[in-house]
PDB file of C-alpha atoms in Angstrom:
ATOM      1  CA  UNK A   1       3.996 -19.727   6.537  1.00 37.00           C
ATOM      2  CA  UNK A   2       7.274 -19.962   8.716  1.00 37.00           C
ATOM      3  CA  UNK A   3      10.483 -19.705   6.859  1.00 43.00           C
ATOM      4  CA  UNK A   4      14.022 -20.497   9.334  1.00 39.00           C
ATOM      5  CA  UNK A   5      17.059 -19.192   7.783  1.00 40.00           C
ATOM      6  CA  UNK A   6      20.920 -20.053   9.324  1.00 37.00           C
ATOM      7  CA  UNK A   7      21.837 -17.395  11.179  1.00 34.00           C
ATOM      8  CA  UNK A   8      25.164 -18.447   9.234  1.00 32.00           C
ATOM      9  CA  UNK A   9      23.153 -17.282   5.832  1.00 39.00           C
ATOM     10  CA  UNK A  10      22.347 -14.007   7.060  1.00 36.00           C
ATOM     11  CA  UNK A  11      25.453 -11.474   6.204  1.00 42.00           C
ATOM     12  CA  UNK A  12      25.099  -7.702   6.636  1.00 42.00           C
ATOM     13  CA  UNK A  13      26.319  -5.480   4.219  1.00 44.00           C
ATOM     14  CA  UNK A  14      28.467  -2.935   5.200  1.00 45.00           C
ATOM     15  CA  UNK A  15      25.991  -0.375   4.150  1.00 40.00           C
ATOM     16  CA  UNK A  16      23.732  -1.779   6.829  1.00 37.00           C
ATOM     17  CA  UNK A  17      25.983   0.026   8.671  1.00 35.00           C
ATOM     18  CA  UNK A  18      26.386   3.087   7.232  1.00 37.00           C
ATOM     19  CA  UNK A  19      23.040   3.932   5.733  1.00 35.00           C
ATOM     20  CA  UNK A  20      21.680   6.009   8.506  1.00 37.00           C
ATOM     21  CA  UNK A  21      24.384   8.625   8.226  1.00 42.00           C
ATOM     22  CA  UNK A  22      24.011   8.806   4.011  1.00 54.00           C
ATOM     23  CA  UNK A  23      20.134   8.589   4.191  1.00 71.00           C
ATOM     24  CA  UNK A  24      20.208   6.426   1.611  1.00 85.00           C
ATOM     25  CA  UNK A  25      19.097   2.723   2.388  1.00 91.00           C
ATOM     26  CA  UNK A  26      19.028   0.207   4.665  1.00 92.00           C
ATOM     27  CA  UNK A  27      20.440  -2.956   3.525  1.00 93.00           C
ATOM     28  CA  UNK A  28      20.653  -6.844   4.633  1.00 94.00           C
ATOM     29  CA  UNK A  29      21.928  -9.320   2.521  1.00 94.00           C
ATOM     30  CA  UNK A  30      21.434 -12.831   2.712  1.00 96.00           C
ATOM     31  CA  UNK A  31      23.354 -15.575   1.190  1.00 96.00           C
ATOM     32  CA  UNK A  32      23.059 -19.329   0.319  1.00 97.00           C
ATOM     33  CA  UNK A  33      18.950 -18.412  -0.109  1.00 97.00           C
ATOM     34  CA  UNK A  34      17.216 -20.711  -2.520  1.00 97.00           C
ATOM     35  CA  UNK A  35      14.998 -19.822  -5.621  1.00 97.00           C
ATOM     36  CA  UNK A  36      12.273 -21.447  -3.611  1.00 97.00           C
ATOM     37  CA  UNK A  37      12.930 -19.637  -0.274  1.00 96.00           C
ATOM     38  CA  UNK A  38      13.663 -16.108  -2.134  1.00 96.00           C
ATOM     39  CA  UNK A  39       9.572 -17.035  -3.122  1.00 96.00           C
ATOM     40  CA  UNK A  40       8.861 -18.056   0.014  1.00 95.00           C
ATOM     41  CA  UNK A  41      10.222 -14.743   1.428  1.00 94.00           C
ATOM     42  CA  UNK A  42       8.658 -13.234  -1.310  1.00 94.00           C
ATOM     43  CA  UNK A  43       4.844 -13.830  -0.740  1.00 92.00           C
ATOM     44  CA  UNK A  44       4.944 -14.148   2.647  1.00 93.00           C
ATOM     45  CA  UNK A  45       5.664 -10.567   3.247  1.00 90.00           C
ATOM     46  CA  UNK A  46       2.493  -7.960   2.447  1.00 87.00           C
ATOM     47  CA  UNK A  47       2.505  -6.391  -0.661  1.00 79.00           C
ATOM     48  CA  UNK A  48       2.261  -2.830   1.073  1.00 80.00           C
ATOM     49  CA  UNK A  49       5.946  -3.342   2.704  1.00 84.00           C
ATOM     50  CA  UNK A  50       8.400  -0.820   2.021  1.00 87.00           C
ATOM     51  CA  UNK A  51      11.256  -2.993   1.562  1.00 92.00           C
ATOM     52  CA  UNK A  52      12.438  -4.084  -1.770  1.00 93.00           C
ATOM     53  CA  UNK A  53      13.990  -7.495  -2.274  1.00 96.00           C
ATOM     54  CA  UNK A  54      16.668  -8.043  -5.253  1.00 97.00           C
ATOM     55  CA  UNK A  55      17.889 -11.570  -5.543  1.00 97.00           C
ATOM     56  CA  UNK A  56      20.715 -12.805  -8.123  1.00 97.00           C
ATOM     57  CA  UNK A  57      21.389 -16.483  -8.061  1.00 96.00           C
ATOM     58  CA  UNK A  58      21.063 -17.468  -4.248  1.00 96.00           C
ATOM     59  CA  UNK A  59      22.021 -14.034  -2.772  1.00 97.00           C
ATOM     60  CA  UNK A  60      19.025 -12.191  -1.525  1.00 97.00           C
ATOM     61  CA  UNK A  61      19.446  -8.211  -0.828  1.00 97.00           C
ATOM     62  CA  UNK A  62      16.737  -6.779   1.146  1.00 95.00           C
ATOM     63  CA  UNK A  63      16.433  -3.320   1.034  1.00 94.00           C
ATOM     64  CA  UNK A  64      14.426  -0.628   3.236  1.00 94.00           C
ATOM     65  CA  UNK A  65      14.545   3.072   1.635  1.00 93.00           C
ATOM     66  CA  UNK A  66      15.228   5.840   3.504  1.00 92.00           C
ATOM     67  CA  UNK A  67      14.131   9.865   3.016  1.00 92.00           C
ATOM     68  CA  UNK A  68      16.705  10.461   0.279  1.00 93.00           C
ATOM     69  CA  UNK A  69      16.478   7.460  -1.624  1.00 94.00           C
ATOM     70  CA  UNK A  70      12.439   7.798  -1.815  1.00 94.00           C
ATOM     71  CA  UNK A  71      12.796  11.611  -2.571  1.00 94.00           C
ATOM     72  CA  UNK A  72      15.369  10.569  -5.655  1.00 96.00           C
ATOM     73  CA  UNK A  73      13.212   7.804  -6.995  1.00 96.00           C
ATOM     74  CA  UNK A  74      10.248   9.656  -6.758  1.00 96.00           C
ATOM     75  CA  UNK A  75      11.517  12.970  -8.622  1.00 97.00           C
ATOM     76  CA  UNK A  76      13.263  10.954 -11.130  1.00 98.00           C
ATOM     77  CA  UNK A  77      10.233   9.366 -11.713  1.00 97.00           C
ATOM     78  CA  UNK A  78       8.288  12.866 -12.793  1.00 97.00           C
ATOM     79  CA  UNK A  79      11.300  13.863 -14.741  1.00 97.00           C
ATOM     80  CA  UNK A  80      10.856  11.274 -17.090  1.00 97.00           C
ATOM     81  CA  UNK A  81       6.740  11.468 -16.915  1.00 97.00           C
ATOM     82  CA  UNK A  82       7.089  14.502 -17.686  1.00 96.00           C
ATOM     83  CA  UNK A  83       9.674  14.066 -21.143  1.00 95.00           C
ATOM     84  CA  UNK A  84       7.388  11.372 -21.992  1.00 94.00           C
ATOM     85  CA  UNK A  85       4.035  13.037 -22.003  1.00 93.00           C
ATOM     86  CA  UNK A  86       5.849  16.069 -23.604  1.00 90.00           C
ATOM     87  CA  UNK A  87       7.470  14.472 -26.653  1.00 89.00           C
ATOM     88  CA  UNK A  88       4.221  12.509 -27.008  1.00 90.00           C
ATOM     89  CA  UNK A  89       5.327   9.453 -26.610  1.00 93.00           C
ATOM     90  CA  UNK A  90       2.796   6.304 -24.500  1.00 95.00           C
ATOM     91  CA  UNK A  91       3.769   4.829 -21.339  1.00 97.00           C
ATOM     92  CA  UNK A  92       2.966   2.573 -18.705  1.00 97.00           C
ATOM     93  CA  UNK A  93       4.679   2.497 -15.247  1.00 96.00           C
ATOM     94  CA  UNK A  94       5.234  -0.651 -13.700  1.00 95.00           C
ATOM     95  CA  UNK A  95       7.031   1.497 -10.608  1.00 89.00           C
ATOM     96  CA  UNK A  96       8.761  -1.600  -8.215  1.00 90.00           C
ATOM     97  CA  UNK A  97       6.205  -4.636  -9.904  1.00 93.00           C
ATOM     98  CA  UNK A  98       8.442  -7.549  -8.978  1.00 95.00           C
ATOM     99  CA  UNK A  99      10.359  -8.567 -11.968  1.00 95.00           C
ATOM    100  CA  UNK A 100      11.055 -12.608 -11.658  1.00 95.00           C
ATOM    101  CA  UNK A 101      13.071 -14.699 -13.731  1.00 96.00           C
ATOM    102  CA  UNK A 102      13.390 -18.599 -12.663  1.00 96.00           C
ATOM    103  CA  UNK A 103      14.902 -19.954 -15.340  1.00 95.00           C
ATOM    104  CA  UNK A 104      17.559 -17.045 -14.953  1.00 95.00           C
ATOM    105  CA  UNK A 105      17.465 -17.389 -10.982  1.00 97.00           C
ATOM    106  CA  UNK A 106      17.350 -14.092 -10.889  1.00 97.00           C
ATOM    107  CA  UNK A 107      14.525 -11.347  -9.806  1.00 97.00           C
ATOM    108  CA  UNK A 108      14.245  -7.532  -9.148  1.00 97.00           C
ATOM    109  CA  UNK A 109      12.207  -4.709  -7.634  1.00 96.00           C
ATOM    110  CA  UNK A 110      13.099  -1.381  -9.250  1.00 96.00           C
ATOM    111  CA  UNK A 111      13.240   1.736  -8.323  1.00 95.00           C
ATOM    112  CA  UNK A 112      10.855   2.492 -11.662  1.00 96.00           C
ATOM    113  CA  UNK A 113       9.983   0.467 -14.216  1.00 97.00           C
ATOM    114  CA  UNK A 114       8.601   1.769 -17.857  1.00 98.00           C
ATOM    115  CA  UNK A 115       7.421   0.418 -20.668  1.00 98.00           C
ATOM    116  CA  UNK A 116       7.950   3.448 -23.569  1.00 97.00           C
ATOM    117  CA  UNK A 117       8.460   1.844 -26.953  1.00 96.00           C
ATOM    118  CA  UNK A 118       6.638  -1.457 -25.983  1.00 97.00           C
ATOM    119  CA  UNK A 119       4.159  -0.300 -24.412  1.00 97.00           C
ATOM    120  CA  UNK A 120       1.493  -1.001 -26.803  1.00 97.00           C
ATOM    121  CA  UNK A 121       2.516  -4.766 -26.438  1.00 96.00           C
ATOM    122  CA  UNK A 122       1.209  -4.554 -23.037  1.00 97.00           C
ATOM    123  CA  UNK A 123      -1.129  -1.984 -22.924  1.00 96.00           C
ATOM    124  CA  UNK A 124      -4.337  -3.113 -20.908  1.00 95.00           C
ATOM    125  CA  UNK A 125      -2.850  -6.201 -19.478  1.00 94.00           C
ATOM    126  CA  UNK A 126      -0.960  -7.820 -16.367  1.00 95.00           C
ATOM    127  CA  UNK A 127       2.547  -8.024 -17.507  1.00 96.00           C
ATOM    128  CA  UNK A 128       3.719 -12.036 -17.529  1.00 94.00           C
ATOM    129  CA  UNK A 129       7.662 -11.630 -17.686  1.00 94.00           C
ATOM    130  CA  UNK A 130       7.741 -15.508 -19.223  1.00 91.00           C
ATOM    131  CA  UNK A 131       6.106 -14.302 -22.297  1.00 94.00           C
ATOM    132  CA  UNK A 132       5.884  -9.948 -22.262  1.00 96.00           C
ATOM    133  CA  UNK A 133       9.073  -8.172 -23.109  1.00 96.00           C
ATOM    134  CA  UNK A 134      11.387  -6.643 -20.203  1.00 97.00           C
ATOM    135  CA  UNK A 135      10.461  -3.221 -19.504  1.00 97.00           C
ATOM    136  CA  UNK A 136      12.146  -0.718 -21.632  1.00 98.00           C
ATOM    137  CA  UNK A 137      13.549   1.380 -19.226  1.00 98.00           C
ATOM    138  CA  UNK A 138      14.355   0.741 -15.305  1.00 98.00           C
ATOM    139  CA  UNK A 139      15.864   2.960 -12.539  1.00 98.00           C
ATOM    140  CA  UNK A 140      17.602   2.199  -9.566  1.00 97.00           C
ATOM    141  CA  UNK A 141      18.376   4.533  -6.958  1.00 96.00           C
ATOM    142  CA  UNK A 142      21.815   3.104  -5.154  1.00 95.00           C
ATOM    143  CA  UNK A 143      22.992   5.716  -2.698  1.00 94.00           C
ATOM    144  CA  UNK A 144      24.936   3.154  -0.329  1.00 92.00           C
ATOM    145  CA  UNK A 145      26.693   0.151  -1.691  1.00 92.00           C
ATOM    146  CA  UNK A 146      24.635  -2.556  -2.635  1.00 93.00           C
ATOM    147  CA  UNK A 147      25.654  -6.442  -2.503  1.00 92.00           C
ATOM    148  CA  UNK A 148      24.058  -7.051  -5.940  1.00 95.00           C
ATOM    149  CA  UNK A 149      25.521  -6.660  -9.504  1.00 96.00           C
ATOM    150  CA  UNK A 150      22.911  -4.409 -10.733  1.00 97.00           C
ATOM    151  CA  UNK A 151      23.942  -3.846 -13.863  1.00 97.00           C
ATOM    152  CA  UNK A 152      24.645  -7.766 -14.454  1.00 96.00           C
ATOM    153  CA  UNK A 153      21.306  -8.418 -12.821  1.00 97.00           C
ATOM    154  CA  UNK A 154      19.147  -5.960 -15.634  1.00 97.00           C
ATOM    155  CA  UNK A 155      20.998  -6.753 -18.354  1.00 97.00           C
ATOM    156  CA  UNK A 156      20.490 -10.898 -18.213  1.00 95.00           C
ATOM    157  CA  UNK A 157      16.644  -9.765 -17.703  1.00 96.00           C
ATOM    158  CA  UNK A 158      17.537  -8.033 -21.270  1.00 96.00           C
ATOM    159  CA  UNK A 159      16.634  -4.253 -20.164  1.00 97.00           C
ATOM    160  CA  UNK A 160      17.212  -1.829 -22.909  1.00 97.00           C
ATOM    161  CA  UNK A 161      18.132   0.735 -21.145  1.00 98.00           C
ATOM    162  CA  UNK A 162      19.293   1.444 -17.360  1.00 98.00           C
ATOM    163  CA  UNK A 163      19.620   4.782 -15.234  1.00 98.00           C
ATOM    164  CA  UNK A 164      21.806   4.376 -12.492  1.00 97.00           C
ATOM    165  CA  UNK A 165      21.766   7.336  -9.601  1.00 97.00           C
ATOM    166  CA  UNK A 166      23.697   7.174  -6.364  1.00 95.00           C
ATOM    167  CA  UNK A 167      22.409  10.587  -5.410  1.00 94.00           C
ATOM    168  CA  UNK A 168      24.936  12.733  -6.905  1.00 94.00           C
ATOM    169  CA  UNK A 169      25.940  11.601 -10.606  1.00 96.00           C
ATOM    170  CA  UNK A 170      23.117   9.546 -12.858  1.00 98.00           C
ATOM    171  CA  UNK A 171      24.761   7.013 -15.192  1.00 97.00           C
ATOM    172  CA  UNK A 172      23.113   6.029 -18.133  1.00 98.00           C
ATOM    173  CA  UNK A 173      23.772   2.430 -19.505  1.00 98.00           C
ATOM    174  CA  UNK A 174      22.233   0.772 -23.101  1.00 97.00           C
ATOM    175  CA  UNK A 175      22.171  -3.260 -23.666  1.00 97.00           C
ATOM    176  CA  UNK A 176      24.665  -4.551 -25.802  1.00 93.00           C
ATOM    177  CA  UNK A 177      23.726  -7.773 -26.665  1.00 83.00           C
ATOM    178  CA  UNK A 178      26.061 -11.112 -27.765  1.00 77.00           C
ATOM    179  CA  UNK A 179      25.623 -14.492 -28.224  1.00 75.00           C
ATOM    180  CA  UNK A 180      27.607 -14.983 -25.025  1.00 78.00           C
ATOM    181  CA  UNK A 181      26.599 -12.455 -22.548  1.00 83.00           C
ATOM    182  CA  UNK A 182      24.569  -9.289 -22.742  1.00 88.00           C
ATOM    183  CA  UNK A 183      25.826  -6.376 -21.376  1.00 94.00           C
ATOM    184  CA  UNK A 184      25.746  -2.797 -20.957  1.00 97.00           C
ATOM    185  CA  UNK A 185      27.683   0.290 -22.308  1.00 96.00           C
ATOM    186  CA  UNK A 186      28.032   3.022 -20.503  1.00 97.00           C
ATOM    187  CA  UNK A 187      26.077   6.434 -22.614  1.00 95.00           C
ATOM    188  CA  UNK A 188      26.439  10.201 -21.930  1.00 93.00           C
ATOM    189  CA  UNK A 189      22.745  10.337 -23.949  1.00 93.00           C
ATOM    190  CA  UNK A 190      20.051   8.405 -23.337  1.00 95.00           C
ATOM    191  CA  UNK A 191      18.830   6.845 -26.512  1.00 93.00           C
ATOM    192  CA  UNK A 192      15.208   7.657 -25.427  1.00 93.00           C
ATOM    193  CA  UNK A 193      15.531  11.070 -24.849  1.00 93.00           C
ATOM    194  CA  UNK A 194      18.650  11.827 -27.109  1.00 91.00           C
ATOM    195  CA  UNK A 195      18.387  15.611 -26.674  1.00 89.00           C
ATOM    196  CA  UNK A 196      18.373  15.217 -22.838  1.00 92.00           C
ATOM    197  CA  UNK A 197      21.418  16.427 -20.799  1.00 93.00           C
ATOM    198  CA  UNK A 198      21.973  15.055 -17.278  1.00 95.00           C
ATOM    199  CA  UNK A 199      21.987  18.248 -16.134  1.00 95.00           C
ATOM    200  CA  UNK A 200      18.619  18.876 -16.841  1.00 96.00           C
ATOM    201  CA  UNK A 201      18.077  16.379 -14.115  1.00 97.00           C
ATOM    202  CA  UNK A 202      20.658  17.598 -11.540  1.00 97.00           C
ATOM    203  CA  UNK A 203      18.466  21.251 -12.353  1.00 97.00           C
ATOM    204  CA  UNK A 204      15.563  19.561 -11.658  1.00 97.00           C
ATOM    205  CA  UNK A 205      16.756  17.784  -8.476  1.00 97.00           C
ATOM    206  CA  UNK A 206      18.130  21.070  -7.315  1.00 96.00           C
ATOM    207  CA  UNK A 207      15.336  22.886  -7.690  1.00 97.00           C
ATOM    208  CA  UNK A 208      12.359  20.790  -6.582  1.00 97.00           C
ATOM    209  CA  UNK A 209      14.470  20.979  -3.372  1.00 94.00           C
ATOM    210  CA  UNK A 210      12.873  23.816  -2.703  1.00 95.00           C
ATOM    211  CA  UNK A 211       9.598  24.257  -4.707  1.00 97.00           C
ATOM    212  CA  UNK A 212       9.002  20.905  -6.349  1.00 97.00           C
ATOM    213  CA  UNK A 213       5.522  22.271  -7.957  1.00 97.00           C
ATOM    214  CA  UNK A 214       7.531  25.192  -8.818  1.00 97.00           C
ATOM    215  CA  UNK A 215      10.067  22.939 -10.453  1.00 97.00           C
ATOM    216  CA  UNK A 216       8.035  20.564 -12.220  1.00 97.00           C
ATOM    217  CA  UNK A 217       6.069  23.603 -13.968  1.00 96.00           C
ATOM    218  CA  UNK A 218       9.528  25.232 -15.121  1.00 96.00           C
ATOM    219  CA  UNK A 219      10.876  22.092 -16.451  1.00 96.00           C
ATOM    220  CA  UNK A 220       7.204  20.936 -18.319  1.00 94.00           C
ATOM    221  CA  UNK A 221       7.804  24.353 -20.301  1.00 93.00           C
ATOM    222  CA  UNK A 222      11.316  23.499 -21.084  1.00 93.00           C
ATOM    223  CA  UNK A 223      10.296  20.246 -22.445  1.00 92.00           C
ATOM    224  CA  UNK A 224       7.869  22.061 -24.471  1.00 88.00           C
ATOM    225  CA  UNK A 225      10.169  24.158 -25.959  1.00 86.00           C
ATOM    226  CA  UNK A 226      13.150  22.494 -26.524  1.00 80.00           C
ATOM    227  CA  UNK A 227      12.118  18.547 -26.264  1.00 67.00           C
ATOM    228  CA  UNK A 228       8.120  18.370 -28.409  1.00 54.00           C
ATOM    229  CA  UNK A 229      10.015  19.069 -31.264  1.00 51.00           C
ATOM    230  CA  UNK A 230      11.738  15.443 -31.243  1.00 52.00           C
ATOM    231  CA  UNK A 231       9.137  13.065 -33.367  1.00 46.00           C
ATOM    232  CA  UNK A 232       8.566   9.780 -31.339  1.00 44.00           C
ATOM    233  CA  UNK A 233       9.608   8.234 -34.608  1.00 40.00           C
ATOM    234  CA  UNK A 234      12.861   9.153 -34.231  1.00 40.00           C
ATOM    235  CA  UNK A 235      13.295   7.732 -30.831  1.00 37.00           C
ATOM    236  CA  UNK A 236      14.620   4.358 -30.740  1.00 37.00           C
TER     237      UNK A 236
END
């Protein structure tokens, strides 16, 4: 399949520019793209790529992680794998499964994906995104500037709750839903893990720095102690 694009369409970001020296990401954005070329795109490129493609109603972001991006997502990921198996709660991890909307024009490639509280809605199956709910929770890992409302972008898809980390502060957002735009509110909590403090993340962060066996085995016996206690009943 051969796609051309206008070299006129194709608009750096200025974190293209300025990823290298943050080790974040590596960014391209390209505007004026189609639904039907953003597929194109889509399944022409192998499904073992590295780069993650965010589109939002004819702006495509294409986005190539670097070292401290991957290391983020990845940790964050086990920090809340760890809370869920903990509080005894199910899961299934849907990691950067391309999220599509075409009747929103809109589609996404998370960080992480989970479902937590809906998870036995699609437990055993491939996920359909026409039909299946959205996933319950979904990080992103932004540590340059992206091109793409992200928080616009999750909450049309109807996410229930968003992390946010730009590899110093993690912002926590919950939908709030109206009859003429859903959007989100910013939380110190999240409503999944009430009795978590962000801290315990920055901790865990800090620490796997250095020993990240060492500081995944510290923080599964927090969890024990202070987290098992927390009926998945009374997490909504």
């Amino acid at each position: 399949m051969v796609l051309t694009v206008s070299p006129l369409e194709i608009q750096p970001s200025d974190s293209a520019v300025t990823a290298s020296a943050k080790q974040g990401e590596n960014r391209v954005a390209l505007r004026g793209i189609s639904w039907l070329s953003y597929q194109q795109i889509l399944h022409a490129l192998p499904e073992s790529r590295a780069a993650r493609l965010t589109y939002d109603r004819s702006i495509l972001e294409i986005t190539m992680p670097l070292e401290t991006h991957e290391y983020s997502s990845e940790l964050i990921g086990l920090f809340i794998r760890i809370l869920v198996l903990e509080m005894g709660l199910k899961l299934k991890s849907m990691r950067s499964t391309t999220i599509n909307r075409p009747d929103l024009e809109r589609g996404a490639e998370p960080d992480c994906a989970y479902y937590i509280q809906n998870q036995p809605k699609v437990a055993g199956k491939t996920v359909d995104f026409s039909q299946d709910p959205p996933p319950d929770l979904v990080v992103e890992v932004d540590i340059t500037h992206t091109d793409i409302d992200k928080n616009r972008l999750y909450a049309s898809l109807g996410v229930p709750e968003f992390w946010r980390y730009n590899g110093q502060e993690l912002k926590i957002y919950t939908l709030q839903e109206s009859e003429q735009e859903s959007q989100y509110v910013e939380c110190d909590r999240s409503p999944k893990f009430p009795w978590m403090q962000k801290e315990y993340l920055y901790s865990f962060l800090e620490e796997a720095q250095q020993d990240e066996i060492a500081a995944e085995v510290k923080f599964r016996d927090f969890v024990k102690t202070n987290g098992a206690g927390l009926q998945p009943s009374t997490i909504s």
